[in-house]
Amino acid sequence: MDRKRLLGMTPTQLKEAALAAGLPAFAGGQLAKWIYQRRVTDFSAMTDISKSGREALASLYEVGTLSPIDVQVSGDGTKKYLFPVGENAVEAVVIPDEDRRTLCVSSQAGCKMGCRFCMTGRQGFHGNLTAADILSQFFSVDDAASLTNAVFMGMGEPLDNWEEVKRVIEVLTSPWGLGWSPKRITLSTIGVLPMLKRFLDESRCHLAVSLHNPFGEERFSMMKVEKAWPLRDVVELIRKYDFSGQRRVSFEYTLFEGWNDSPRHADALVRLLKGLECRVNLIRFHRIPDFPYGSVPEEGMEAFRDRLTRGGLTATIRASRGEDIFAACGLLAGKHKSK
Ligand code: SF4
């Protein structure tokens, strides 16, 4: 019989799990402490639970963290982990930066959204990750205990798997969980409108929107999502929320030579985001096979940034990390090495 995974359960669910194993209800709270705060994965080490209780738990459940099947280290210290999830494998990346250690986490195996410039999108969709699969990435990297931040920017569209992602955020930010501030978490989306509204209402985490082109028709040629949920509607929704305080919104803009790097694009971007408290992150594109556009040289990126700045936007060129191990934005493909 497959044992159920406890990772990702709330205290209420852990209480039910404890009762089902014949333990008193308060053992649910003990389990939450052992799993989330002490990061213990072996029931036999949970010493404030009776020996027979621990045995009963072990016969029905497992904590359910997954061990990576491969780890690659980049010259800049970025580490890319490959985790097995059923038939598939997903990637997580740890990016060290001065006093920060950021985990870039995957929320799906592959992705349905099919953005043309994205290696994950090209791989197709192989399933949603469960909260346990996602949390496993937090618990099983070498630097697990010293992670300071997390970005939902790995494989998959997190708002296409919102219920599980929301549970992960609950575990990360609850006092009974990891106790993180929501300010340490950023969710990146291409703009799945109905779920974006839920994310904005149901969490206090930062938001990053993959924008890439201010013109609907041009954006649609690379990002099918534009048809169902046009960017202008996404921006209109975002304008209804307050980003002048602790919560931040940023727009990701990957520059492709000859597609979205002209002054016309910069000016349209300024018009689109005018008056919104936000930041634009300009991202260098990494050439991928069978794709018509290349990357924009440094001077072109700087000229684009300066035009945005002159228009009143806060814009920065984002440093690309882990390029040599294919851990940079849009490069996660997550296949088993043997494939
Ligand atoms: Fe999916 Fe994001 Fe890639 Fe688009 S860019 S295909 S949403 S992973």
Short mmCIF file of C-alpha atoms and ligand atoms in Angstrom, two decimals:
data_model
loop_
_atom_site.label_atom_id
_atom_site.label_comp_id
_atom_site.label_asym_id
_atom_site.label_seq_id
_atom_site.Cartn_x
_atom_site.Cartn_y
_atom_site.Cartn_z
CA MET A 1 0.00 0.00 0.00
CA ASP A 2 1.28 3.49 -0.87
CA ARG A 3 1.88 5.52 2.24
CA LYS A 4 0.33 9.01 2.28
CA ARG A 5 2.68 12.01 2.38
CA LEU A 6 2.40 14.36 5.34
CA LEU A 7 4.47 17.15 3.81
CA GLY A 8 2.18 19.98 2.76
CA MET A 9 -0.54 19.15 5.28
CA THR A 10 -1.98 21.86 7.52
CA PRO A 11 -2.20 21.30 11.32
CA THR A 12 -5.87 20.32 10.90
CA GLN A 13 -4.96 17.70 8.32
CA LEU A 14 -2.06 16.49 10.45
CA LYS A 15 -4.44 16.16 13.39
CA GLU A 16 -6.71 13.96 11.27
CA ALA A 17 -3.70 11.91 10.19
CA ALA A 18 -2.66 11.47 13.84
CA LEU A 19 -6.19 10.39 14.85
CA ALA A 20 -6.29 7.88 11.98
CA ALA A 21 -3.07 6.36 13.33
CA GLY A 22 -4.64 6.03 16.77
CA LEU A 23 -2.76 8.95 18.28
CA PRO A 24 -4.29 11.79 20.29
CA ALA A 25 -5.31 14.92 18.37
CA PHE A 26 -2.45 17.00 19.82
CA ALA A 27 0.02 14.76 17.99
CA GLY A 28 -0.97 16.77 14.87
CA GLY A 29 0.77 19.82 16.37
CA GLN A 30 3.78 17.70 17.30
CA LEU A 31 4.00 16.43 13.73
CA ALA A 32 3.88 20.00 12.34
CA LYS A 33 6.79 20.93 14.62
CA TRP A 34 8.89 17.93 13.70
CA ILE A 35 8.27 18.24 9.96
CA TYR A 36 8.28 21.99 9.34
CA GLN A 37 10.38 23.45 12.11
CA ARG A 38 12.83 20.69 12.95
CA ARG A 39 12.82 19.28 9.40
CA VAL A 40 12.82 15.70 10.60
CA THR A 41 11.76 13.12 8.01
CA ASP A 42 12.18 9.93 10.03
CA PHE A 43 9.33 9.07 12.42
CA SER A 44 11.66 7.16 14.75
CA ALA A 45 13.42 10.46 15.59
CA MET A 46 10.14 12.11 16.72
CA THR A 47 10.85 11.29 20.33
CA ASP A 48 7.94 13.07 22.03
CA ILE A 49 5.55 10.68 20.26
CA SER A 50 5.19 7.21 21.83
CA LYS A 51 7.12 4.37 20.21
CA SER A 52 3.93 2.53 19.24
CA GLY A 53 2.52 5.83 17.88
CA ARG A 54 5.61 6.34 15.74
CA GLU A 55 5.31 2.81 14.40
CA ALA A 56 1.63 3.33 13.59
CA LEU A 57 2.49 6.57 11.78
CA ALA A 58 5.26 4.89 9.79
CA SER A 59 2.93 2.12 8.66
CA LEU A 60 0.43 4.62 7.21
CA TYR A 61 2.46 7.66 6.24
CA GLU A 62 5.77 9.05 5.09
CA VAL A 63 6.94 12.64 5.44
CA GLY A 64 7.47 12.53 1.69
CA THR A 65 10.49 14.66 0.83
CA LEU A 66 12.15 13.69 -2.45
CA SER A 67 15.91 13.46 -2.89
CA PRO A 68 17.46 15.08 -5.94
CA ILE A 69 18.71 12.72 -8.64
CA ASP A 70 21.19 15.20 -10.02
CA VAL A 71 22.90 18.42 -8.91
CA GLN A 72 24.90 20.76 -11.13
CA VAL A 73 26.95 23.67 -9.85
CA SER A 74 27.56 26.74 -11.99
CA GLY A 75 30.77 28.76 -11.97
CA ASP A 76 28.85 31.60 -10.26
CA GLY A 77 27.71 29.34 -7.39
CA THR A 78 24.19 28.75 -8.72
CA LYS A 79 23.07 25.16 -8.11
CA LYS A 80 20.52 23.32 -10.21
CA TYR A 81 18.74 20.29 -8.75
CA LEU A 82 16.76 17.65 -10.60
CA PHE A 83 13.93 16.03 -8.62
CA PRO A 84 11.99 12.94 -9.67
CA VAL A 85 8.20 13.40 -9.73
CA GLY A 86 6.46 10.23 -10.92
CA GLU A 87 7.57 9.59 -14.48
CA ASN A 88 8.96 13.09 -14.81
CA ALA A 89 11.69 15.22 -13.36
CA VAL A 90 11.51 18.88 -12.37
CA GLU A 91 14.20 21.39 -11.63
CA ALA A 92 14.85 23.77 -8.77
CA VAL A 93 17.65 26.30 -8.69
CA VAL A 94 19.37 27.90 -5.72
CA ILE A 95 20.86 31.31 -6.50
CA PRO A 96 23.28 32.72 -3.91
CA ASP A 97 23.68 36.50 -3.91
CA GLU A 98 25.53 38.27 -1.09
CA ASP A 99 23.40 37.61 2.01
CA ARG A 100 20.50 36.10 0.04
CA ARG A 101 19.91 32.53 -1.01
CA THR A 102 16.95 32.34 -3.36
CA LEU A 103 15.19 29.17 -4.42
CA CYS A 104 13.64 29.21 -7.88
CA VAL A 105 10.95 26.59 -7.58
CA SER A 106 8.94 24.56 -10.14
CA SER A 107 5.16 24.18 -9.81
CA GLN A 108 4.36 21.86 -12.73
CA ALA A 109 6.09 19.15 -14.73
CA GLY A 110 6.30 20.92 -18.09
CA CYS A 111 3.73 23.59 -18.92
CA LYS A 112 0.50 23.96 -20.90
CA MET A 113 1.03 27.57 -21.85
CA GLY A 114 3.35 26.94 -24.80
CA CYS A 115 5.24 30.25 -24.88
CA ARG A 116 7.43 29.92 -27.94
CA PHE A 117 10.65 31.20 -26.39
CA CYS A 118 10.52 28.86 -23.39
CA MET A 119 12.25 25.47 -23.13
CA THR A 120 9.72 24.29 -20.52
CA GLY A 121 6.80 25.27 -22.78
CA ARG A 122 8.31 23.30 -25.64
CA GLN A 123 8.39 20.20 -23.51
CA GLY A 124 4.57 20.08 -23.20
CA PHE A 125 2.57 19.44 -20.05
CA HIS A 126 3.10 16.37 -17.88
CA GLY A 127 1.11 17.19 -14.78
CA ASN A 128 0.66 19.44 -11.79
CA LEU A 129 2.99 19.09 -8.82
CA THR A 130 1.39 18.51 -5.44
CA ALA A 131 2.12 20.77 -2.49
CA ALA A 132 4.41 17.98 -1.21
CA ASP A 133 6.31 17.87 -4.52
CA ILE A 134 6.80 21.63 -4.42
CA LEU A 135 7.73 21.78 -0.73
CA SER A 136 10.19 18.96 -1.28
CA GLN A 137 12.26 21.40 -3.33
CA PHE A 138 12.47 23.65 -0.26
CA PHE A 139 13.45 20.83 2.05
CA SER A 140 15.84 18.79 -0.08
CA VAL A 141 18.37 21.27 -1.46
CA ASP A 142 21.77 21.48 0.30
CA ASP A 143 21.08 25.00 1.51
CA ALA A 144 17.54 24.22 2.72
CA ALA A 145 17.92 25.73 6.18
CA SER A 146 19.58 28.91 4.93
CA LEU A 147 17.16 29.80 2.11
CA THR A 148 16.09 33.43 2.46
CA ASN A 149 13.75 33.91 -0.52
CA ALA A 150 11.71 31.96 -3.03
CA VAL A 151 10.53 32.72 -6.54
CA PHE A 152 7.87 30.68 -8.31
CA MET A 153 9.71 31.07 -11.60
CA GLY A 154 10.83 27.53 -12.36
CA MET A 155 9.00 25.08 -14.57
CA GLY A 156 5.28 25.62 -15.06
CA GLU A 157 2.73 28.38 -14.61
CA PRO A 158 2.05 28.57 -10.85
CA LEU A 159 -1.41 30.11 -11.31
CA ASP A 160 -2.40 27.09 -13.40
CA ASN A 161 -1.87 25.08 -10.19
CA TRP A 162 -3.03 27.67 -7.67
CA GLU A 163 -4.61 25.40 -5.03
CA GLU A 164 -1.36 23.49 -4.48
CA VAL A 165 0.82 26.60 -4.74
CA LYS A 166 -1.44 28.37 -2.27
CA ARG A 167 -1.00 25.52 0.21
CA VAL A 168 2.78 25.77 -0.20
CA ILE A 169 2.61 29.50 0.53
CA GLU A 170 0.50 28.74 3.60
CA VAL A 171 3.13 26.30 4.91
CA LEU A 172 5.94 28.75 4.16
CA THR A 173 4.27 31.75 5.83
CA SER A 174 2.38 30.24 8.79
CA PRO A 175 3.77 30.37 12.32
CA TRP A 176 3.23 26.59 12.53
CA GLY A 177 5.16 26.19 9.25
CA LEU A 178 8.37 27.91 8.24
CA GLY A 179 7.22 31.30 9.51
CA TRP A 180 8.47 33.24 6.49
CA SER A 181 7.22 36.73 5.73
CA PRO A 182 5.23 36.80 2.44
CA LYS A 183 7.68 39.52 1.36
CA ARG A 184 10.26 36.78 0.87
CA ILE A 185 8.16 35.13 -1.85
CA THR A 186 7.55 36.22 -5.44
CA LEU A 187 5.16 34.48 -7.79
CA SER A 188 5.76 34.88 -11.50
CA THR A 189 2.92 34.47 -13.99
CA ILE A 190 2.13 35.14 -17.63
CA GLY A 191 -1.26 36.46 -16.44
CA VAL A 192 -3.85 33.72 -15.86
CA LEU A 193 -6.47 36.33 -15.06
CA PRO A 194 -9.06 34.56 -12.86
CA MET A 195 -6.35 32.93 -10.74
CA LEU A 196 -4.34 36.15 -10.66
CA LYS A 197 -7.27 37.79 -8.94
CA ARG A 198 -7.35 34.97 -6.40
CA PHE A 199 -3.59 35.22 -5.86
CA LEU A 200 -3.89 38.97 -5.25
CA ASP A 201 -6.81 38.49 -2.86
CA GLU A 202 -5.62 35.38 -1.07
CA SER A 203 -1.91 36.08 -0.54
CA ARG A 204 0.38 39.00 0.25
CA CYS A 205 3.35 37.77 -1.79
CA HIS A 206 5.07 39.84 -4.45
CA LEU A 207 3.96 39.51 -8.07
CA ALA A 208 6.05 39.32 -11.24
CA VAL A 209 4.26 39.37 -14.61
CA SER A 210 5.93 38.06 -17.77
CA LEU A 211 5.08 40.84 -20.17
CA HIS A 212 7.59 40.67 -23.06
CA ASN A 213 5.59 42.77 -25.54
CA PRO A 214 3.18 45.68 -24.99
CA PHE A 215 1.30 45.06 -28.28
CA GLY A 216 -1.44 42.43 -28.00
CA GLU A 217 -1.09 40.98 -31.50
CA GLU A 218 2.68 40.73 -31.30
CA ARG A 219 2.52 39.24 -27.82
CA PHE A 220 0.02 36.66 -29.04
CA SER A 221 2.48 35.48 -31.71
CA MET A 222 4.75 34.22 -28.89
CA MET A 223 2.35 33.78 -25.97
CA LYS A 224 -0.99 32.10 -26.62
CA VAL A 225 -2.26 33.30 -23.25
CA GLU A 226 -2.78 36.75 -24.78
CA LYS A 227 -5.90 35.48 -26.54
CA ALA A 228 -7.73 34.28 -23.42
CA TRP A 229 -6.40 36.92 -21.01
CA PRO A 230 -5.06 40.00 -22.78
CA LEU A 231 -2.27 41.91 -21.10
CA ARG A 232 -4.34 45.10 -20.95
CA ASP A 233 -6.89 43.27 -18.75
CA VAL A 234 -4.08 41.94 -16.56
CA VAL A 235 -2.67 45.44 -16.05
CA GLU A 236 -6.17 46.82 -15.43
CA LEU A 237 -6.70 44.24 -12.68
CA ILE A 238 -3.29 44.97 -11.11
CA ARG A 239 -4.13 48.68 -10.99
CA LYS A 240 -6.95 47.88 -8.57
CA TYR A 241 -4.48 46.67 -5.91
CA ASP A 242 -2.14 48.63 -3.71
CA PHE A 243 1.54 48.24 -4.59
CA SER A 244 2.72 51.41 -2.92
CA GLY A 245 3.60 49.72 0.38
CA GLN A 246 5.20 46.40 1.29
CA ARG A 247 3.85 44.43 -1.64
CA ARG A 248 5.64 44.80 -4.98
CA VAL A 249 4.79 44.15 -8.60
CA SER A 250 7.38 43.82 -11.34
CA PHE A 251 7.12 43.17 -15.05
CA GLU A 252 9.55 40.81 -16.71
CA TYR A 253 10.58 41.85 -20.21
CA THR A 254 12.93 39.58 -22.14
CA LEU A 255 14.51 41.45 -25.02
CA PHE A 256 14.57 39.69 -28.40
CA GLU A 257 16.50 41.38 -31.18
CA GLY A 258 14.17 42.68 -33.87
CA TRP A 259 10.97 41.61 -32.10
CA ASN A 260 10.36 43.77 -29.03
CA ASP A 261 13.46 45.98 -28.62
CA SER A 262 12.50 49.10 -30.60
CA PRO A 263 11.81 52.62 -29.28
CA ARG A 264 8.18 52.04 -30.35
CA HIS A 265 8.00 49.13 -27.89
CA ALA A 266 9.66 51.09 -25.10
CA ASP A 267 7.23 53.99 -25.55
CA ALA A 268 4.20 51.66 -25.60
CA LEU A 269 5.46 50.02 -22.41
CA VAL A 270 5.71 53.43 -20.75
CA ARG A 271 2.14 54.23 -21.77
CA LEU A 272 0.84 50.84 -20.59
CA LEU A 273 2.38 51.07 -17.12
CA LYS A 274 2.11 54.82 -16.57
CA GLY A 275 1.27 55.74 -12.98
CA LEU A 276 1.62 52.18 -11.68
CA GLU A 277 4.04 51.68 -8.77
CA CYS A 278 6.19 48.97 -10.36
CA ARG A 279 9.57 47.92 -11.69
CA VAL A 280 10.46 46.59 -15.15
CA ASN A 281 13.12 43.87 -15.19
CA LEU A 282 14.87 43.59 -18.53
CA ILE A 283 16.13 40.09 -19.15
CA ARG A 284 18.79 38.98 -21.58
CA PHE A 285 17.52 36.26 -23.91
CA HIS A 286 19.56 33.07 -24.18
CA ARG A 287 19.45 31.72 -27.69
CA ILE A 288 17.61 28.41 -27.97
CA PRO A 289 17.48 25.97 -30.91
CA ASP A 290 14.96 26.52 -33.75
CA PHE A 291 14.02 30.01 -32.66
CA PRO A 292 14.17 32.97 -35.04
CA TYR A 293 15.31 35.72 -32.64
CA GLY A 294 18.62 36.29 -30.94
CA SER A 295 19.69 38.27 -27.90
CA VAL A 296 20.05 42.05 -27.83
CA PRO A 297 23.61 43.36 -27.35
CA GLU A 298 24.42 45.17 -24.10
CA GLU A 299 24.23 48.68 -25.68
CA GLY A 300 20.75 47.87 -27.05
CA MET A 301 19.57 46.72 -23.63
CA GLU A 302 20.94 49.86 -22.01
CA ALA A 303 19.31 52.09 -24.64
CA PHE A 304 15.95 50.37 -24.05
CA ARG A 305 16.32 50.74 -20.28
CA ASP A 306 17.23 54.41 -20.60
CA ARG A 307 14.19 55.10 -22.76
CA LEU A 308 11.94 53.50 -20.14
CA THR A 309 13.66 55.50 -17.40
CA ARG A 310 13.20 58.75 -19.33
CA GLY A 311 9.51 57.83 -19.66
CA GLY A 312 9.27 57.63 -15.86
CA LEU A 313 9.50 53.87 -15.28
CA THR A 314 11.90 52.16 -12.90
CA ALA A 315 13.78 49.72 -15.09
CA THR A 316 16.79 47.49 -14.44
CA ILE A 317 18.76 44.99 -16.47
CA ARG A 318 18.64 41.78 -14.50
CA ALA A 319 21.86 39.86 -14.04
CA SER A 320 21.58 36.38 -15.48
CA ARG A 321 22.72 33.62 -13.20
CA GLY A 322 23.57 30.00 -13.86
CA GLU A 323 23.69 30.34 -17.62
CA ASP A 324 26.41 27.71 -17.95
CA ILE A 325 24.23 25.00 -16.40
CA PHE A 326 21.03 26.02 -18.21
CA ALA A 327 19.48 27.36 -15.03
CA ALA A 328 18.68 30.81 -16.36
CA CYS A 329 15.17 32.08 -17.02
CA GLY A 330 13.30 30.09 -19.66
CA LEU A 331 15.97 27.43 -19.87
CA LEU A 332 14.62 24.86 -17.43
CA ALA A 333 13.56 21.75 -19.30
CA GLY A 334 13.81 19.18 -16.52
CA LYS A 335 14.16 15.95 -18.43
CA HIS A 336 15.71 12.86 -16.94
CA LYS A 337 19.35 12.88 -17.89
CA SER A 338 18.98 9.43 -19.36
CA LYS A 339 16.32 10.59 -21.83
FE1 SF4 B 1 4.99 28.02 -19.18
FE2 SF4 B 1 6.21 30.15 -18.12
FE3 SF4 B 1 7.37 28.74 -20.06
FE4 SF4 B 1 5.24 30.23 -20.66
S1 SF4 B 1 7.25 30.99 -19.95
S2 SF4 B 1 5.61 28.11 -21.33
S3 SF4 B 1 4.06 30.00 -18.77
S4 SF4 B 1 6.91 28.00 -18.01
#
